[in-house]
Coordinates of C-alpha atoms in Angstrom, one line a residue:
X87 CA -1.5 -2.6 -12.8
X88 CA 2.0 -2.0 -11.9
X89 CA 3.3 -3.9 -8.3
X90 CA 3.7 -1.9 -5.7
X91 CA 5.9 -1.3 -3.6
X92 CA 6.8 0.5 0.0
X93 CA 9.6 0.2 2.7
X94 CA 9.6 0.3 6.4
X95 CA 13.5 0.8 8.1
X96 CA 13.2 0.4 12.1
X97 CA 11.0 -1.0 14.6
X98 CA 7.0 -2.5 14.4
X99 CA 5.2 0.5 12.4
X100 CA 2.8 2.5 14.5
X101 CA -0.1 3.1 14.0
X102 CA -0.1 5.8 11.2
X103 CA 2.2 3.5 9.3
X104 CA 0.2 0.4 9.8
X105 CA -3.2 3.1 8.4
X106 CA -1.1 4.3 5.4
X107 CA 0.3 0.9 4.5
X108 CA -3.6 0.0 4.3
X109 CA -4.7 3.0 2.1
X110 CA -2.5 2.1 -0.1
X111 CA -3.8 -1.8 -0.7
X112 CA -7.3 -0.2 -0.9
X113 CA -6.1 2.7 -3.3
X114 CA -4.2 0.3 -5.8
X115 CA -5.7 -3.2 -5.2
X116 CA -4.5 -6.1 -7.3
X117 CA -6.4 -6.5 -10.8
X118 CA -4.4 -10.2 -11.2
X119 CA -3.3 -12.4 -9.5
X120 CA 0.4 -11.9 -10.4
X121 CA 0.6 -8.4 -8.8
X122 CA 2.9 -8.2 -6.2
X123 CA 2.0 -5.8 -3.2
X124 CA 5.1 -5.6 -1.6
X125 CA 6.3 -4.2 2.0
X126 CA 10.1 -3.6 2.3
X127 CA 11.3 -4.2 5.5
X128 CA 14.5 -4.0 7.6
X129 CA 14.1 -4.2 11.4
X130 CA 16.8 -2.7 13.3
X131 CA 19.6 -5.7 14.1
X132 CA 21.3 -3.9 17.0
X133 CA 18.2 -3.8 19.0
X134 CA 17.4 -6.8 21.5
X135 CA 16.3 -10.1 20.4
X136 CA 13.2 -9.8 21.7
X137 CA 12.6 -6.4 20.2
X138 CA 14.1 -7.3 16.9
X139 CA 11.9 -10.7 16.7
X140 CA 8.5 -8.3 17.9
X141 CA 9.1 -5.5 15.1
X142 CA 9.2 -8.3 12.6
X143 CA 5.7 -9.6 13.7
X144 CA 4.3 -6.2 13.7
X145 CA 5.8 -5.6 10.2
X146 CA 3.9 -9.0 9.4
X147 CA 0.4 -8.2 11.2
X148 CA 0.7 -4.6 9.3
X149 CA 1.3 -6.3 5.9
X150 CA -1.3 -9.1 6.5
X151 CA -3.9 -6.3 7.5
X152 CA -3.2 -4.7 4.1
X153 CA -2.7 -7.7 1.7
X154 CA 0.9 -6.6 1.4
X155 CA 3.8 -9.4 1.4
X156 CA 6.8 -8.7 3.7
X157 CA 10.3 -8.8 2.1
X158 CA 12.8 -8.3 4.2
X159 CA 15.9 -6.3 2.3
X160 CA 18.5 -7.5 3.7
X161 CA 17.6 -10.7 2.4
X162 CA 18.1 -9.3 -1.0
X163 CA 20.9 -7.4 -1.5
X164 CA 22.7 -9.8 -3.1
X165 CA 20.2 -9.1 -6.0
X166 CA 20.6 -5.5 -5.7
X167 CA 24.5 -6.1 -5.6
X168 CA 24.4 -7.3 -9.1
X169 CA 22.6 -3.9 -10.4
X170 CA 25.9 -2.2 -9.7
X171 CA 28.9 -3.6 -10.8
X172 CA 31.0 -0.9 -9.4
X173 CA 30.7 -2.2 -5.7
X174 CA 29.9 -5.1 -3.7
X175 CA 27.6 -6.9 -1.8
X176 CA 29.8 -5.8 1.4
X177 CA 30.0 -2.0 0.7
X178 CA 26.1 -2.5 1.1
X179 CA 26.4 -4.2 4.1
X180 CA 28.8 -1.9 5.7
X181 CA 26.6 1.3 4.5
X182 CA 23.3 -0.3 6.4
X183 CA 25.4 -1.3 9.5
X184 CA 26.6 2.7 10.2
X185 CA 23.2 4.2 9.1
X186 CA 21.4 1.8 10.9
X187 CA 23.4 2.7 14.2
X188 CA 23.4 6.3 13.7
X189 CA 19.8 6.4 12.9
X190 CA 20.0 6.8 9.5
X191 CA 16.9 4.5 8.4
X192 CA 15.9 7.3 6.2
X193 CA 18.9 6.9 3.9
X194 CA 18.5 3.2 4.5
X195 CA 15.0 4.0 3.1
X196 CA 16.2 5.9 0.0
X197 CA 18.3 3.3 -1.0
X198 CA 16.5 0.8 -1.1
X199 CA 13.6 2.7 -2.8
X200 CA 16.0 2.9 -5.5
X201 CA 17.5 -0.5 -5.2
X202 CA 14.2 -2.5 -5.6
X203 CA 13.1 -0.3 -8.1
X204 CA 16.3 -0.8 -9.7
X205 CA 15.8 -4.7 -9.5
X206 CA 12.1 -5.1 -9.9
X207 CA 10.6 -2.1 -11.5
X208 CA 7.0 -0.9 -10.3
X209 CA 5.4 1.7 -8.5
X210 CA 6.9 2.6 -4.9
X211 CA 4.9 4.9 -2.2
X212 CA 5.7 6.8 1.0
X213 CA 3.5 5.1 3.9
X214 CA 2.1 9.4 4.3
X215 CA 0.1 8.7 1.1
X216 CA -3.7 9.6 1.3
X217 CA -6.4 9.3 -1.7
X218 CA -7.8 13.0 -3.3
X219 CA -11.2 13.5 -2.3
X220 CA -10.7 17.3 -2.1
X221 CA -13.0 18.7 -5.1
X222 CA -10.6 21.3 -5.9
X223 CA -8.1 19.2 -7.3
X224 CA -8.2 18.9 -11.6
X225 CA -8.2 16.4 -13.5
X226 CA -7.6 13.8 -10.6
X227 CA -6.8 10.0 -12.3
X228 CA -5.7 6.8 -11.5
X229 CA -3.3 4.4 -11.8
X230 CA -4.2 4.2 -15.6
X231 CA -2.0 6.9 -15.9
X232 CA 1.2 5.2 -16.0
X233 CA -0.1 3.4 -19.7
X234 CA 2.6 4.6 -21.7
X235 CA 5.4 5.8 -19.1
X236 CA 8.5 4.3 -18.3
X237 CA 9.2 6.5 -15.7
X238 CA 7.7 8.8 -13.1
X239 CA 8.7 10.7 -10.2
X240 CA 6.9 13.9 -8.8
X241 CA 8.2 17.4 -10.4
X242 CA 7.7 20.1 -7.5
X243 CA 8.5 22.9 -9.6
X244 CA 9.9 23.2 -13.3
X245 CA 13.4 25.0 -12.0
X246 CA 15.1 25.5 -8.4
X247 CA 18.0 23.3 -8.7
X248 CA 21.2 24.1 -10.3
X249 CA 23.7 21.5 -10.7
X250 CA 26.7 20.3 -12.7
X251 CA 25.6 16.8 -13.8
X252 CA 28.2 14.3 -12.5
X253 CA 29.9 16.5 -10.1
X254 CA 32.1 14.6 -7.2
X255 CA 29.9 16.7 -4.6
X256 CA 26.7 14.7 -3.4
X257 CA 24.6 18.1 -3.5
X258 CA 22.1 19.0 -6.1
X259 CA 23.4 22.6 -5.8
X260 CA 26.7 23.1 -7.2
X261 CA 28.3 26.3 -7.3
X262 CA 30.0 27.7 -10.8
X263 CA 33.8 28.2 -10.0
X264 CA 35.6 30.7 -12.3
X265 CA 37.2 28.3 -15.4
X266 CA 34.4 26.2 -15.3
X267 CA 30.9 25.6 -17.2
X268 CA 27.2 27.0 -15.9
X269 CA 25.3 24.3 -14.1
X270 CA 22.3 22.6 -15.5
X271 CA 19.0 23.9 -14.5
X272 CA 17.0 21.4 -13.2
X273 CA 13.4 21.0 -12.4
X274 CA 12.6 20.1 -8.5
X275 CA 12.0 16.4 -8.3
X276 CA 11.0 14.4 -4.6
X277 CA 11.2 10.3 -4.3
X278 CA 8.2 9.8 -2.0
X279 CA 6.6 8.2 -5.4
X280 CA 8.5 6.7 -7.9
X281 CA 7.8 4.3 -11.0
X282 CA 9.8 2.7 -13.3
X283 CA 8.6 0.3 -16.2
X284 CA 9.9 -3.0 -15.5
X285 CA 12.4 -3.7 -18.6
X286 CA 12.0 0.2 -19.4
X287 CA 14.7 3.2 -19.1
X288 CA 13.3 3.8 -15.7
X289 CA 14.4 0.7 -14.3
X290 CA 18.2 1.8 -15.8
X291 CA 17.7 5.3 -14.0
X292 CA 16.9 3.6 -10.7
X293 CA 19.9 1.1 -11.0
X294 CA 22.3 4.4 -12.0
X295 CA 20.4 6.1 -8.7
X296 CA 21.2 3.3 -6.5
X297 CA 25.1 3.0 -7.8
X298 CA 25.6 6.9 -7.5
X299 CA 24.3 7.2 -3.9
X300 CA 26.2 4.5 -2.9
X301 CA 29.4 6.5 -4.4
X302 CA 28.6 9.0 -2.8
X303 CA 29.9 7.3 0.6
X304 CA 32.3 5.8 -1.3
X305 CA 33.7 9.5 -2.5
X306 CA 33.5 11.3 1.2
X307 CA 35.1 8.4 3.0
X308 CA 38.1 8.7 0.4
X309 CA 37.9 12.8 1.0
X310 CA 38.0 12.1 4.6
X311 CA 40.5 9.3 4.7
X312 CA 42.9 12.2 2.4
X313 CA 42.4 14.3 5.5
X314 CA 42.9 11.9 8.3
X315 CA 39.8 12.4 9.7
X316 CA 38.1 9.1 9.1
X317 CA 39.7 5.9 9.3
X318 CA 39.3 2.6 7.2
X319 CA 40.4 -0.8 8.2
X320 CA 42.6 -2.6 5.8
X321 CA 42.6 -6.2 4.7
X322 CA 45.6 -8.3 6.0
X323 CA 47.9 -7.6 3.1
X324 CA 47.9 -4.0 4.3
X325 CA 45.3 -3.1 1.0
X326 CA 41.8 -1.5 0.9
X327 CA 39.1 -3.1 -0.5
X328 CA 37.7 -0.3 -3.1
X329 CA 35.0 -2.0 -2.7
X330 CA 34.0 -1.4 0.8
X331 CA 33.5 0.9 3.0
X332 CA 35.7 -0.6 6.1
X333 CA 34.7 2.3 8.0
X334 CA 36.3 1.8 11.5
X335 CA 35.9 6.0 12.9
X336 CA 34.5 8.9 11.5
X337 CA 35.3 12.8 12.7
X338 CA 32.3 14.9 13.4
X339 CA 33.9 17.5 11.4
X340 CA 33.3 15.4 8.2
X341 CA 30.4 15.5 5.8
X342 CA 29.5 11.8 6.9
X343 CA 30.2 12.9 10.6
X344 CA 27.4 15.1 10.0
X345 CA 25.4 12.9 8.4
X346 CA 25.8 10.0 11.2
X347 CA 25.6 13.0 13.9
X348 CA 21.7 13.0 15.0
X349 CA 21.1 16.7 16.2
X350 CA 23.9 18.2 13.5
X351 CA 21.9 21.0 12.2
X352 CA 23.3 20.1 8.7
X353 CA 22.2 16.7 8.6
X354 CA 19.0 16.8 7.0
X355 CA 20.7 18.7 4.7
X356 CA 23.2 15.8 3.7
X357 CA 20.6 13.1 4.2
X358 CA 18.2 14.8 1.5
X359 CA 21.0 15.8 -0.8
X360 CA 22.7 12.2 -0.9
X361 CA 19.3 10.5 -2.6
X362 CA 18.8 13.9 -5.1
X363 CA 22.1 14.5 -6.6
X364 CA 22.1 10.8 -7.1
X365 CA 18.3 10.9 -9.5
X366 CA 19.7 13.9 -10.9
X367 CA 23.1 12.6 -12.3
X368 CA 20.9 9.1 -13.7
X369 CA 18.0 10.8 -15.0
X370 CA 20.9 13.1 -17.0
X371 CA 22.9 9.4 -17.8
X372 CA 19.6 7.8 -19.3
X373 CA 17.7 10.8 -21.1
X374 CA 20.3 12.9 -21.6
X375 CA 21.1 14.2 -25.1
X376 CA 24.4 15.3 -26.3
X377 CA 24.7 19.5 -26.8
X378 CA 27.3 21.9 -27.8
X379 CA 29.8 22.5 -25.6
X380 CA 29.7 26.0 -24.0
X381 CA 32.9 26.3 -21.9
X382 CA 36.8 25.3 -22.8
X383 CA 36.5 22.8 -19.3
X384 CA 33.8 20.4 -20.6
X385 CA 34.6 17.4 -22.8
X386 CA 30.7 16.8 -23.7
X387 CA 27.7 18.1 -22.1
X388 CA 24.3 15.9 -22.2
X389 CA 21.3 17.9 -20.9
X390 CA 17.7 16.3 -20.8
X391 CA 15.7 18.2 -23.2
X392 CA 12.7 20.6 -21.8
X393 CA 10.5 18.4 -24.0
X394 CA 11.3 15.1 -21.8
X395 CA 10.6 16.4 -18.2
X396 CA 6.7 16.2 -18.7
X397 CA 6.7 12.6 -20.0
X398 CA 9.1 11.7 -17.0
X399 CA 7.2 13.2 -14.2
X400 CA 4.2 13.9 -12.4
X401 CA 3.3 17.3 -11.7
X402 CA 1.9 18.3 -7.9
X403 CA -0.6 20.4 -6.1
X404 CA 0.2 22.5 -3.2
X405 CA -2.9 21.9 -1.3
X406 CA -1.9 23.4 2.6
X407 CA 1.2 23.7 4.6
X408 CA 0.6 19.9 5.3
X409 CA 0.1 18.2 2.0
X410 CA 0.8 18.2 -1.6
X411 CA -1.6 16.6 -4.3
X412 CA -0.3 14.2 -7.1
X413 CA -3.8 14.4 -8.9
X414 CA -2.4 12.0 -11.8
X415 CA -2.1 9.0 -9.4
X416 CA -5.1 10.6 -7.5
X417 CA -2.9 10.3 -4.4
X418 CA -1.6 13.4 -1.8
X419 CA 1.6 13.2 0.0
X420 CA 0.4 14.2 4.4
X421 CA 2.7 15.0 7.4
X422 CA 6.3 15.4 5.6
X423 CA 9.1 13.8 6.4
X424 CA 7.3 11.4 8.2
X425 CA 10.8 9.3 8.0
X426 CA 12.4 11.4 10.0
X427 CA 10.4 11.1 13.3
X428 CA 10.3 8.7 16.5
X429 CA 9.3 5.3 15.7
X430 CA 5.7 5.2 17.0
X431 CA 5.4 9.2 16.7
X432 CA 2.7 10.7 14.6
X433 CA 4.6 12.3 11.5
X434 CA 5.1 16.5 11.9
X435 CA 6.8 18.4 9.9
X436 CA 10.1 18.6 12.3
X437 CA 13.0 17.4 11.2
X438 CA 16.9 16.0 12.6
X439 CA 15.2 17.5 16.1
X440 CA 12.8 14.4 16.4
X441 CA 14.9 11.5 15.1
X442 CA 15.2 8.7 17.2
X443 CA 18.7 8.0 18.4
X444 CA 20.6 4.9 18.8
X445 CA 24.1 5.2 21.2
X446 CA 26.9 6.0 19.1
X447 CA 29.9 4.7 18.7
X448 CA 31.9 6.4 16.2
X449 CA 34.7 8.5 18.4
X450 CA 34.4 12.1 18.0
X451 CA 31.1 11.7 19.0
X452 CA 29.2 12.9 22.5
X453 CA 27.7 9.8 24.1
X454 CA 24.4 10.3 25.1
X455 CA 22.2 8.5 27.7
X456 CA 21.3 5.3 26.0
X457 CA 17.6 6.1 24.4
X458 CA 14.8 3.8 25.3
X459 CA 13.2 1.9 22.1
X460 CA 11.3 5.0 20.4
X461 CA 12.8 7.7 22.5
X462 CA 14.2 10.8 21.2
X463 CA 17.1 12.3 22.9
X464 CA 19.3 15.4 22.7
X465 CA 22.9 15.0 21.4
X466 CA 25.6 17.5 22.6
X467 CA 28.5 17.7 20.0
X468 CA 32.0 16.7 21.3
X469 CA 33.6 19.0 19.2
X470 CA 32.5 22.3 17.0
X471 CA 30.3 22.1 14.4
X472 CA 32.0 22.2 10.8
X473 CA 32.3 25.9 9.7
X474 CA 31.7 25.3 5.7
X475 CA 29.7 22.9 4.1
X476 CA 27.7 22.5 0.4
X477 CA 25.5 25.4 0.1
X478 CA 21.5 24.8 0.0
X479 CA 18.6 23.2 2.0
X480 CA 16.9 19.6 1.2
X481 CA 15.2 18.9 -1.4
X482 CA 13.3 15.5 -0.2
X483 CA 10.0 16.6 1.6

């Protein structure tokens, strides 16, 4: 059996987390002793000492309930750092610092899922995850499954997404301006399971995942720098680091305004569009196979074959407005976007409404009364809303 693998971003889990976290132990219990069971952790560093120190011990109680091991992330990144060459250790660190003060743990959470995977390989799980016992559902099977695979994530539907593969844009809907090629057509994919063989292509598609998302910052704080609407801090010999991030403000008008805005309307948007467009383009890098070029504006065109998309992912159930069945794994996915609530609220399907806030900080924005550990509070933006934005709604459940 594979180790496994889920990540907690924020305060002690409630209760619902501390449940799931022990479904899964008893859903995919150690056959050996070299298994790892491992909870991914980061508690939130700008919250009070004493809060900080008591959401580590509940992350410990919940993994010690569940034979899980805590690892806290932060402790790792250097590891992680060395799966992309392209940036450093500090671009990380200054990535977590502004989600994790704009309430961004879900993108914390995304990362990571693709970071450890990246590093370790193994099988990683939302905290929403129930076992089948509806009837109803075929062919329902186990973790034997995976025998074979190198890598899995769940397929939602075989088209819906339409894309140019390695696009600048952080969507996984691209548009198809005159002079250029068609988009790829692309099946609809979700990261709330993922596996990749350890020493398998999976592991090299999580590690391209990881490095892509983090461009993506990398790419709108350039565009925003371009139009003096965010602003970096330089090094002392006047230089930027291309490395880093050295984010010192951010417009709201910007796409990562937007994204660090809690109440922005377009944020779930961004937030679910920054970890997709970032599987897409590496599950294209590693599977894809060279075609004919179709249009004067392309130099090559790789395309992953129809052929490869069922040995790469799992297909899913619809079973109600509230859950969808991944019968393979013998596992359903409950309460979506469970990330993106209070900490210590039961999951519903809501969305940017519900997130919990931290103060911000970032000028252009509306400063709120400060929010109470687990409170959720209403932002009103300082300035307008951005008029145009990428087209398309989320594609992370």
């Amino acid at each position: 059996m594979p180790d496994i693998h889920t990540i907690w971003v924020g305060g002690a889990p409630p209760q619902w987390a501390r449940e799931g976290l022990v479904r899964l132990g008893a859903q995919f219990p150690r056959t050996n002793p070299g298994e790892q069971r491992n909870f991914w952790v980061l508690p939130k560093e700008s919250a009070p000492g004493e809060a900080a120190d008591a959401a580590m011990q509940g992350m410990r109680d919940a993994a010690d309930a569940a034979g899980f091991t805590v690892r806290n992330i932060s402790e790792h990144l250097d590891e992680f750092a060395q799966g992309m060459p392209t940036y450093s250790r500090g671009m990380l660190d200054d990535i977590i610092k502004w989600e994790m003060a704009h309430g961004g743990e879900i993108s914390v959470k995304d990362l990571a899922n693709f970071m450890v995977l990246g590093h370790q390989g193994g099988l990683s799980m939302d905290l929403s995850m129930h076992a089948i016992t509806d009837n109803s559902i075929a062919d329902v099977g186990s973790i034997q499954s995976l025998n074979g695979a190198e890598f899995k994530v769940p397929q939602l539907a075989p088209s819906g997404i339409s894309r140019h593969i390695g696009s600048p844009s952080y969507s996984p809907y691209t548009r198809n301006p005159d002079n250029e090629a068609e988009p790829h057509t692309l099946p609809h994919l979700d990261v709330w399971a993922m596996y990749a063989r350890p020493g398998g292509k999976g592991q090299d598609v999580m590690r391209a995942a990881a490095e892509k998302m983090v461009g993506n910052y990398a790419s709108l704080a350039n565009d925003g720098i371009k139009d003096q609407k965010i602003v970096r801090r330089a090094a002392e010999d006047g230089a930027f680091d291309p490395t880093r991030l050295s984010i010192v403000s951010v417009e709201r008008e910007t796409e990562l305004g937007a994204k660090w805005t809690p109440g922005d309307g377009h944020r779930p948007t961004v937030i679910g569009h920054f970890a997709m467009s970032a599987l897409y383009d590496s599950i294209n890098g590693v599977y894809g196979e060279q075609v004919e070029v179709t249009h004067a504006s392309e130099i090559s065109r790789f395309e992953v074959a129809p052929s490869t998309w069922p040995d790469i992912t799992w297909r899913t159930v619809t079973m109600d407005d509230q859950r969808i069945a991944l019968p393979e794994l013998g596992i359903s996915k409950e309460l979506r976007n469970s990330w993106r609530q209070p900490n210590g609220a039961a999951p519903t399907p809501a969305m940017a409404a519900s997130l919990r806030l931290v103060e911000p900080t970032t000028p252009g924005y509306a400063r709120p009364t400060p929010a109470t550990h687990g409170a959720s509070t209403a932002v009103s933006p300082a300035v307008a809303p951005p008029q145009s934005r990428n087209a398309g709604t989320s594609s992370t459940l």
